[in-house]
PDB file of C-alpha atoms in Angstrom:
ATOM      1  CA  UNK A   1      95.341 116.464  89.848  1.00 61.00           C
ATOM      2  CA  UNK A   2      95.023 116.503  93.266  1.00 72.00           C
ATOM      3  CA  UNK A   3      97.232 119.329  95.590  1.00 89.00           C
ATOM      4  CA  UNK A   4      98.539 116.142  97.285  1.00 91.00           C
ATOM      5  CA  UNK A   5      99.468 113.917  94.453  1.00 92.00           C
ATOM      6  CA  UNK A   6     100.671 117.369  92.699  1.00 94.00           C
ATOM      7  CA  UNK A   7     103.418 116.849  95.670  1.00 95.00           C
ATOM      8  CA  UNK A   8     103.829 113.127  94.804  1.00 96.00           C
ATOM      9  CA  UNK A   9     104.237 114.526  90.924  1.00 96.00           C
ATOM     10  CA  UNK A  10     106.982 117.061  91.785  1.00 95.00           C
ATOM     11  CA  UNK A  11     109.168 114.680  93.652  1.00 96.00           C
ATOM     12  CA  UNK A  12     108.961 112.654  90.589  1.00 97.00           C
ATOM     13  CA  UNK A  13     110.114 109.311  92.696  1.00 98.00           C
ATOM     14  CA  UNK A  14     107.893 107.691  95.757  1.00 98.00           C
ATOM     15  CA  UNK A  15     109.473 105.936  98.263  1.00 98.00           C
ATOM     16  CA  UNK A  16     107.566 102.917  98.802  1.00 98.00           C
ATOM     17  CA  UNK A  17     108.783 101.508 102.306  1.00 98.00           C
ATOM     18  CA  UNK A  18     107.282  98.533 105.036  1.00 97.00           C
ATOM     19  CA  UNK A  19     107.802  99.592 108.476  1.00 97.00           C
ATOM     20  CA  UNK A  20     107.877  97.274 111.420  1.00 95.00           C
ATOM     21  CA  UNK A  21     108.230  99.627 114.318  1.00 95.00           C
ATOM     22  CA  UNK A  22     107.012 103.584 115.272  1.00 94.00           C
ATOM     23  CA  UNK A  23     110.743 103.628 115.991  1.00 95.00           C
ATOM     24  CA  UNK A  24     111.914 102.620 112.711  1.00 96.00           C
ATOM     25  CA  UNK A  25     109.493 105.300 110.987  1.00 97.00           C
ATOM     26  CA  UNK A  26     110.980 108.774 112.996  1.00 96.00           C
ATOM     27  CA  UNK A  27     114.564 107.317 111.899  1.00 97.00           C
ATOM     28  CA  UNK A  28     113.196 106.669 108.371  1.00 98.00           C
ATOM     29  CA  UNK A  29     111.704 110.303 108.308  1.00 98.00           C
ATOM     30  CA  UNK A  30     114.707 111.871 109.787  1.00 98.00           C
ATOM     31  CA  UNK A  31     116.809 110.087 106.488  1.00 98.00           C
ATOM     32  CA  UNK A  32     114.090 110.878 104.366  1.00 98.00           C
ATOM     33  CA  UNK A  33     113.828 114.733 105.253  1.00 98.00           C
ATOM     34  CA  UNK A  34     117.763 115.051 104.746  1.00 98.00           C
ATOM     35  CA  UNK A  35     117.224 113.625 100.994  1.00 98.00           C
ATOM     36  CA  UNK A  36     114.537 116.503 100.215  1.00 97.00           C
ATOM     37  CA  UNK A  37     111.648 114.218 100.395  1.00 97.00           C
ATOM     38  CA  UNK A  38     108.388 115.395 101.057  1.00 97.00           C
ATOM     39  CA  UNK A  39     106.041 111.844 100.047  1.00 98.00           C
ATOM     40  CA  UNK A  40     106.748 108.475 101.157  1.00 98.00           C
ATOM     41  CA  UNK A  41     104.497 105.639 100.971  1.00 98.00           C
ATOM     42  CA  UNK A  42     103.632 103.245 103.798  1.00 98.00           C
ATOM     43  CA  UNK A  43     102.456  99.627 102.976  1.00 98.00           C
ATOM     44  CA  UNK A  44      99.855  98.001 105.189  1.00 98.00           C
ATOM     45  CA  UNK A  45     102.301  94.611 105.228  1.00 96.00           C
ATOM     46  CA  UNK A  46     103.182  95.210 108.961  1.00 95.00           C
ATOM     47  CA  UNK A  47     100.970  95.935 111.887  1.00 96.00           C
ATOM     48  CA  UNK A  48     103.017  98.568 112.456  1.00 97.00           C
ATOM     49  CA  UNK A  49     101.560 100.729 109.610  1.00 98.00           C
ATOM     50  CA  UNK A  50      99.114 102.318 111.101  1.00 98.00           C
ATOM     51  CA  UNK A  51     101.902 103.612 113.807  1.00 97.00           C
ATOM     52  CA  UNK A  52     104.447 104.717 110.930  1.00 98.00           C
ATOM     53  CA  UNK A  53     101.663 106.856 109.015  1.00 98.00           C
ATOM     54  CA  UNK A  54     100.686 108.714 112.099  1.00 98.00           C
ATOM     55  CA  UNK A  55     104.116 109.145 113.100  1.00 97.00           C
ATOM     56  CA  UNK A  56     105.547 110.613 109.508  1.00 98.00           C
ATOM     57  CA  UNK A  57     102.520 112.415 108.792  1.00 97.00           C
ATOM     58  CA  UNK A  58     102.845 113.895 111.995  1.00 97.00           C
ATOM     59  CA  UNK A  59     106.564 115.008 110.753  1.00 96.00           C
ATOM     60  CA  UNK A  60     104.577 117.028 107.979  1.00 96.00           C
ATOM     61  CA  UNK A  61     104.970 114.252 104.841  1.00 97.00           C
ATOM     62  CA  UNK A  62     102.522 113.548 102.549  1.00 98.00           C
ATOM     63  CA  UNK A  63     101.855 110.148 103.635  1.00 98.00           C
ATOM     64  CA  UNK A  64     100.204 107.503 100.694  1.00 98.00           C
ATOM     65  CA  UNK A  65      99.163 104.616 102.834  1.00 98.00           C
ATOM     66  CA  UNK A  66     100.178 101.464 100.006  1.00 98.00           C
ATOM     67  CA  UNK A  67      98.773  97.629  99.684  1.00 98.00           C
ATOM     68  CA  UNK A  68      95.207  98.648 100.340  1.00 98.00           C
ATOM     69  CA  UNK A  69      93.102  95.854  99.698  1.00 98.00           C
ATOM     70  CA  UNK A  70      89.663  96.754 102.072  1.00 98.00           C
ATOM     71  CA  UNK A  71      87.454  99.780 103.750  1.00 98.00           C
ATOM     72  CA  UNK A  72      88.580  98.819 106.951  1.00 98.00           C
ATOM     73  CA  UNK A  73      92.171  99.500 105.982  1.00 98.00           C
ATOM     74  CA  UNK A  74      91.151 102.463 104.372  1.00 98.00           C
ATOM     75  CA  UNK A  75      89.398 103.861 107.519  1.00 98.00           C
ATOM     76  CA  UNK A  76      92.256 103.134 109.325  1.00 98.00           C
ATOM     77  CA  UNK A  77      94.843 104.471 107.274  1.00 98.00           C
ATOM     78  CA  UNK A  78      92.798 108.279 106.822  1.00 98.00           C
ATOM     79  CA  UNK A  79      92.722 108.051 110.708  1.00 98.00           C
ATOM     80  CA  UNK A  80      96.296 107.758 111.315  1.00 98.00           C
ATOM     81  CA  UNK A  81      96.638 111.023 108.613  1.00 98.00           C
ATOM     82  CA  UNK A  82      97.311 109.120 104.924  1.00 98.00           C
ATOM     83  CA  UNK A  83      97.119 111.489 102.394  1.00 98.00           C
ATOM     84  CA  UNK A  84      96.240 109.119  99.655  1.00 98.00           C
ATOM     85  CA  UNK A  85      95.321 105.398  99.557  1.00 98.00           C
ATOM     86  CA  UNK A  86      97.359 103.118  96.975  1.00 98.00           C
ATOM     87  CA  UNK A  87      96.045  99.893  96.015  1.00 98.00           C
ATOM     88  CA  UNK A  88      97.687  96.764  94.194  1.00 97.00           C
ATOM     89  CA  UNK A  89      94.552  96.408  92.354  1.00 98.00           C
ATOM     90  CA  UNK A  90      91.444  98.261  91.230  1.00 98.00           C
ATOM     91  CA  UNK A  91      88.828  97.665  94.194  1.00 97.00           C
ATOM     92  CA  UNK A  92      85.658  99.949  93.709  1.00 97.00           C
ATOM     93  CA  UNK A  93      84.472  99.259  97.236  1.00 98.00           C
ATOM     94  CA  UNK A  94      88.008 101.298  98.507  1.00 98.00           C
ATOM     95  CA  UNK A  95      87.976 103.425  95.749  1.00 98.00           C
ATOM     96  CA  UNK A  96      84.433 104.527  96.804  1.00 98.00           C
ATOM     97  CA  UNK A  97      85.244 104.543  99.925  1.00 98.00           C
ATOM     98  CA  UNK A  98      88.616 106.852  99.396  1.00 98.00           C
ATOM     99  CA  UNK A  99      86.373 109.190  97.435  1.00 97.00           C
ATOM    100  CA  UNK A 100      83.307 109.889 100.343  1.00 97.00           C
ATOM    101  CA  UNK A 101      86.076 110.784 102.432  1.00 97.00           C
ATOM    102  CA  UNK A 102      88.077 113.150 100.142  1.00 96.00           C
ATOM    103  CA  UNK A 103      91.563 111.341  99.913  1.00 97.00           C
ATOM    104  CA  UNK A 104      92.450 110.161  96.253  1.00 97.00           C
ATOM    105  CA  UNK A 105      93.182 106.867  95.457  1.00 98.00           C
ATOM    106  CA  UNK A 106      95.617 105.539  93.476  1.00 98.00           C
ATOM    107  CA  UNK A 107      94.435 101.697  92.276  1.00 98.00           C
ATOM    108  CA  UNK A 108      96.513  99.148  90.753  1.00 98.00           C
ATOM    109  CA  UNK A 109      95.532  98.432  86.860  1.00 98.00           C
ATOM    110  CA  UNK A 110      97.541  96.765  84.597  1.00 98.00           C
ATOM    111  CA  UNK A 111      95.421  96.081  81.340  1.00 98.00           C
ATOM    112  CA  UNK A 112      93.093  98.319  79.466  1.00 98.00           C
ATOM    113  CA  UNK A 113      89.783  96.908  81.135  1.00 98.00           C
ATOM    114  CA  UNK A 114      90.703  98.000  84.386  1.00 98.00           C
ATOM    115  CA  UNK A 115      91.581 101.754  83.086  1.00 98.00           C
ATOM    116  CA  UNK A 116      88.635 102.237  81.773  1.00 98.00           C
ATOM    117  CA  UNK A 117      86.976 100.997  84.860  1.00 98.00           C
ATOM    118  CA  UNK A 118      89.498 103.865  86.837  1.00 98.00           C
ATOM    119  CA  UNK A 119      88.394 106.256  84.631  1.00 98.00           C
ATOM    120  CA  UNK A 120      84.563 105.419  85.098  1.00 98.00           C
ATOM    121  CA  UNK A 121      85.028 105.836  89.013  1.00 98.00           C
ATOM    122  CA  UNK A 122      86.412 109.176  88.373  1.00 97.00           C
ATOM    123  CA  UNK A 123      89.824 108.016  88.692  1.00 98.00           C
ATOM    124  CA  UNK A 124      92.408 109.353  86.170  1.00 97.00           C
ATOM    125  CA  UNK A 125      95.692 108.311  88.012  1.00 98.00           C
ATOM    126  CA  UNK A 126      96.423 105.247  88.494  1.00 98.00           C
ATOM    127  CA  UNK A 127      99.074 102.965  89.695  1.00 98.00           C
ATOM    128  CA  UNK A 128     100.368 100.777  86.849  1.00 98.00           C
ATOM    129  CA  UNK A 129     101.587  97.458  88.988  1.00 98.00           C
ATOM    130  CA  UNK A 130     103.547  94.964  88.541  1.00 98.00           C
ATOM    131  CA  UNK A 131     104.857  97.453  86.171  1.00 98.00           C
ATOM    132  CA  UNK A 132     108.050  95.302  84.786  1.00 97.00           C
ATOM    133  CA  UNK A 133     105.698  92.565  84.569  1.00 97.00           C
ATOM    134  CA  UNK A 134     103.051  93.476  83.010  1.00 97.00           C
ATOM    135  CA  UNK A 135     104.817  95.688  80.084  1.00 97.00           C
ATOM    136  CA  UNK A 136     105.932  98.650  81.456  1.00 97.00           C
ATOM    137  CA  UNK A 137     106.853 101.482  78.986  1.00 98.00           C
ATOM    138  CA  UNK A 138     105.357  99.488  76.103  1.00 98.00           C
ATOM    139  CA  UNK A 139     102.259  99.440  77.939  1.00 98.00           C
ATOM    140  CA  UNK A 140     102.198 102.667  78.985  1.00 98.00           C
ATOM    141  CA  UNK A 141     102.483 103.894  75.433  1.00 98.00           C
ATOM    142  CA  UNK A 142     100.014 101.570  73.921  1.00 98.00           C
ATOM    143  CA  UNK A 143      97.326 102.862  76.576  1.00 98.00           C
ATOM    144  CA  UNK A 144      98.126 106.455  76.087  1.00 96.00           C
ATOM    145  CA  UNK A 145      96.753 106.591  72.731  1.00 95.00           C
ATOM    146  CA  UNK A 146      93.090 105.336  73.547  1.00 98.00           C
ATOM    147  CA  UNK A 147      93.322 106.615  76.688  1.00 98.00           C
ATOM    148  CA  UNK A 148      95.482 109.843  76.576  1.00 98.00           C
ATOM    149  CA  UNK A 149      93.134 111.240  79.666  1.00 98.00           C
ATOM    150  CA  UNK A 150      95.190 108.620  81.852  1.00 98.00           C
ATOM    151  CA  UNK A 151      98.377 109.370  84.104  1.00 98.00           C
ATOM    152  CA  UNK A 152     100.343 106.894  85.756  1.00 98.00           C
ATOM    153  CA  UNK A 153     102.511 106.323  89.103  1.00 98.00           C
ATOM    154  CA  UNK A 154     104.268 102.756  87.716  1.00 98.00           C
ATOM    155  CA  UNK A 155     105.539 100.520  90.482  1.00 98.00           C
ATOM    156  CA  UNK A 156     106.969  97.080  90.959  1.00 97.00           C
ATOM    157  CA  UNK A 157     110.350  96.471  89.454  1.00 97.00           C
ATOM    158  CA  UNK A 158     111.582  99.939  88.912  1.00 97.00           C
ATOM    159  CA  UNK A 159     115.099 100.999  90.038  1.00 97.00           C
ATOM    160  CA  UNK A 160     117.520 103.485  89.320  1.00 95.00           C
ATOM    161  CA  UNK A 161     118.714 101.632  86.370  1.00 96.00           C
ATOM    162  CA  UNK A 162     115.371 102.171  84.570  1.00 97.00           C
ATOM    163  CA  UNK A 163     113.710 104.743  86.748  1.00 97.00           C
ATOM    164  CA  UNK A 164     114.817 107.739  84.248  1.00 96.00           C
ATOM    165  CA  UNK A 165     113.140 106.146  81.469  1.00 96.00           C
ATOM    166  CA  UNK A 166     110.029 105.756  82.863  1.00 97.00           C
ATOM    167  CA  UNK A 167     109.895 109.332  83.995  1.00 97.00           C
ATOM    168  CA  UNK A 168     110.587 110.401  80.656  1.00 96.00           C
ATOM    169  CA  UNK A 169     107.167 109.340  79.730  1.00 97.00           C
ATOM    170  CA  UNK A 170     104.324 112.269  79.314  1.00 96.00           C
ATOM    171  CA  UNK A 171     102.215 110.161  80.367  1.00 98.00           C
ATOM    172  CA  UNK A 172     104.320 108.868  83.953  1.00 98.00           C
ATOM    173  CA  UNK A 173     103.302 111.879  86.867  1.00 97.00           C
ATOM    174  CA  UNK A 174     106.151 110.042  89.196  1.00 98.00           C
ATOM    175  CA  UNK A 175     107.403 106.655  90.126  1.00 98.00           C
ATOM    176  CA  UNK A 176     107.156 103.963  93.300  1.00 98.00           C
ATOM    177  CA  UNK A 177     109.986 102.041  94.395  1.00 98.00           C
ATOM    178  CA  UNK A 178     111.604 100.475  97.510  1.00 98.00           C
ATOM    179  CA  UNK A 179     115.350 100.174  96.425  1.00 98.00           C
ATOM    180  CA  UNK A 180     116.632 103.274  98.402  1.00 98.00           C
ATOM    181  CA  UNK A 181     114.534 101.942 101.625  1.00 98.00           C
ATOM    182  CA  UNK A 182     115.452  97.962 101.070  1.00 97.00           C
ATOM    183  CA  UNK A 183     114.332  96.213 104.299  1.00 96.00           C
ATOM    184  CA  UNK A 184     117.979  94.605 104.672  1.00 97.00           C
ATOM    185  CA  UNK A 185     118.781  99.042 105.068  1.00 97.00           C
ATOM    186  CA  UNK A 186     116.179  99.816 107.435  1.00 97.00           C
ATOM    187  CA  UNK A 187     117.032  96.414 109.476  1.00 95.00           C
ATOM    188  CA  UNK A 188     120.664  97.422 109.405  1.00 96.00           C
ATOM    189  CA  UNK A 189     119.222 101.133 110.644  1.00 96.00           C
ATOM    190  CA  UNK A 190     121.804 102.378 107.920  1.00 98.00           C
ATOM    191  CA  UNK A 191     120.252 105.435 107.503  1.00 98.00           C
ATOM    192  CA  UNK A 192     122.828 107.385 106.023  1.00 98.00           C
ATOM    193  CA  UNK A 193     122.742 105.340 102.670  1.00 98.00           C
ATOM    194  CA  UNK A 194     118.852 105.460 102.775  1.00 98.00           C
ATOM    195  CA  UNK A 195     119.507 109.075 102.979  1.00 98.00           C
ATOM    196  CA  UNK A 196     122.235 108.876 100.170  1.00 98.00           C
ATOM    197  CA  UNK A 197     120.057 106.270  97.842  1.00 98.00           C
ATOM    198  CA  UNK A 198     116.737 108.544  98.502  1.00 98.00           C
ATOM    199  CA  UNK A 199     119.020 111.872  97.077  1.00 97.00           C
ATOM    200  CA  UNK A 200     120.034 109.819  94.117  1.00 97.00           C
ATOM    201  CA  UNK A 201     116.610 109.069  93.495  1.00 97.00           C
ATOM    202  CA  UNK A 202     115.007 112.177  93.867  1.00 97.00           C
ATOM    203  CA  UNK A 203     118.001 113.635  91.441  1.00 96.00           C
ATOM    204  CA  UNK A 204     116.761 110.858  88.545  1.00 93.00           C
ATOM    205  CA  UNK A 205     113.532 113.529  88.245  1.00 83.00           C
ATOM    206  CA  UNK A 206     115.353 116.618  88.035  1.00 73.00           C
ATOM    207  CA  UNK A 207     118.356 115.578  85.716  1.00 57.00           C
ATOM    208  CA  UNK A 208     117.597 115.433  82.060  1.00 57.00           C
TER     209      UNK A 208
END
């Protein structure tokens, strides 16, 4: 594992956030530092993105630029100082691209063909997405036998209601979510519960 998704790994829980303004992004660090975050990822579902990854990485996080779906995104993302490059699905083009410029990428699978593809392009951790949807824990544990090689970041329908049981997995390095940075929270600019929700998340990984 990488030294930057080692960060993702300790903090257990990834905030997984659309930005719409620069703005938006310093107060969303400012909330984020007071929680004890460190990694917080930005999806490319504004065209403010760009803006909020050069602004937060430039507040020292570990920024995972999320909903990567071509090189161009990906050149733009390392640019404005991503980390790592998340992708709803498993793209070899970006996940080529990721690796020629030395940022991991974290691809979207969610069935056995396209883990083994992963794994073929080097890639052992992977983003398991729609997790809820797709079967979750089962999954997770039918995969791990075959596979046991394979790590996973599972995002898309996670909360704190079944966050905990997902990170009880062996097999689960951390967790992606968007419930403690809701858009109707950042539109509000109610910062102090982001703050408060991102705490109570980042407890759910250090709380047996």
């Amino acid at each position: 594992m990488t030294d930057v998704l080692a960060v993702v790994a300790e903090q257990c829980v990834l905030p997984v956030v659309t930005v719409e303004s620069r703005e938006t992004a310093r107060q969303l660090g400012s909330a984020l530092a007071g929680a004890g975050a460190r990694a917080v990822e930005i999806t490319f579902r504004s065209e403010a993105a760009a803006d909020a990854i050069e602004a937060l990485a430039g507040e020292g996080f570990v920024v995972g630029a999320g909903t990567v779906r071509s090189v161009k995104q990906v050149d733009v993302a390392i640019a404005a100082g991503a980390s790592f490059v998340v992708s709803p699905g498993l793209d070899r083009v970006v996940v080529e691209r990721c690796a020629a410029a030395g940022v991991p990428a974290l691809p979207g699978i969610a069935t056995a063909s396209e883990l083994t593809e992963a794994l073929s392009l080097g890639v052992s951790t992977v983003k398991l997405f729609p997790a809820e949807v797709v079967g979750g824990i089962d999954l997770i544990r039918a995969l791990a036998a075959p596979f046991p090689e394979a790590r996973f970041v599972p995002t898309g329908g996670l909360n704190a209601g079944n966050a905990r049981d997902y990170l009880a997995l062996p097999q689960v390095v951390a967790i992606g979510g968007s419930w403690m940075v809701a858009p109707p929270l950042l539109t509000a600019g109610n910062w102090p519960e982001v703050e408060r929700l991102t705490a109570e998340a980042l407890a759910l990984g250090r709380t047996p």
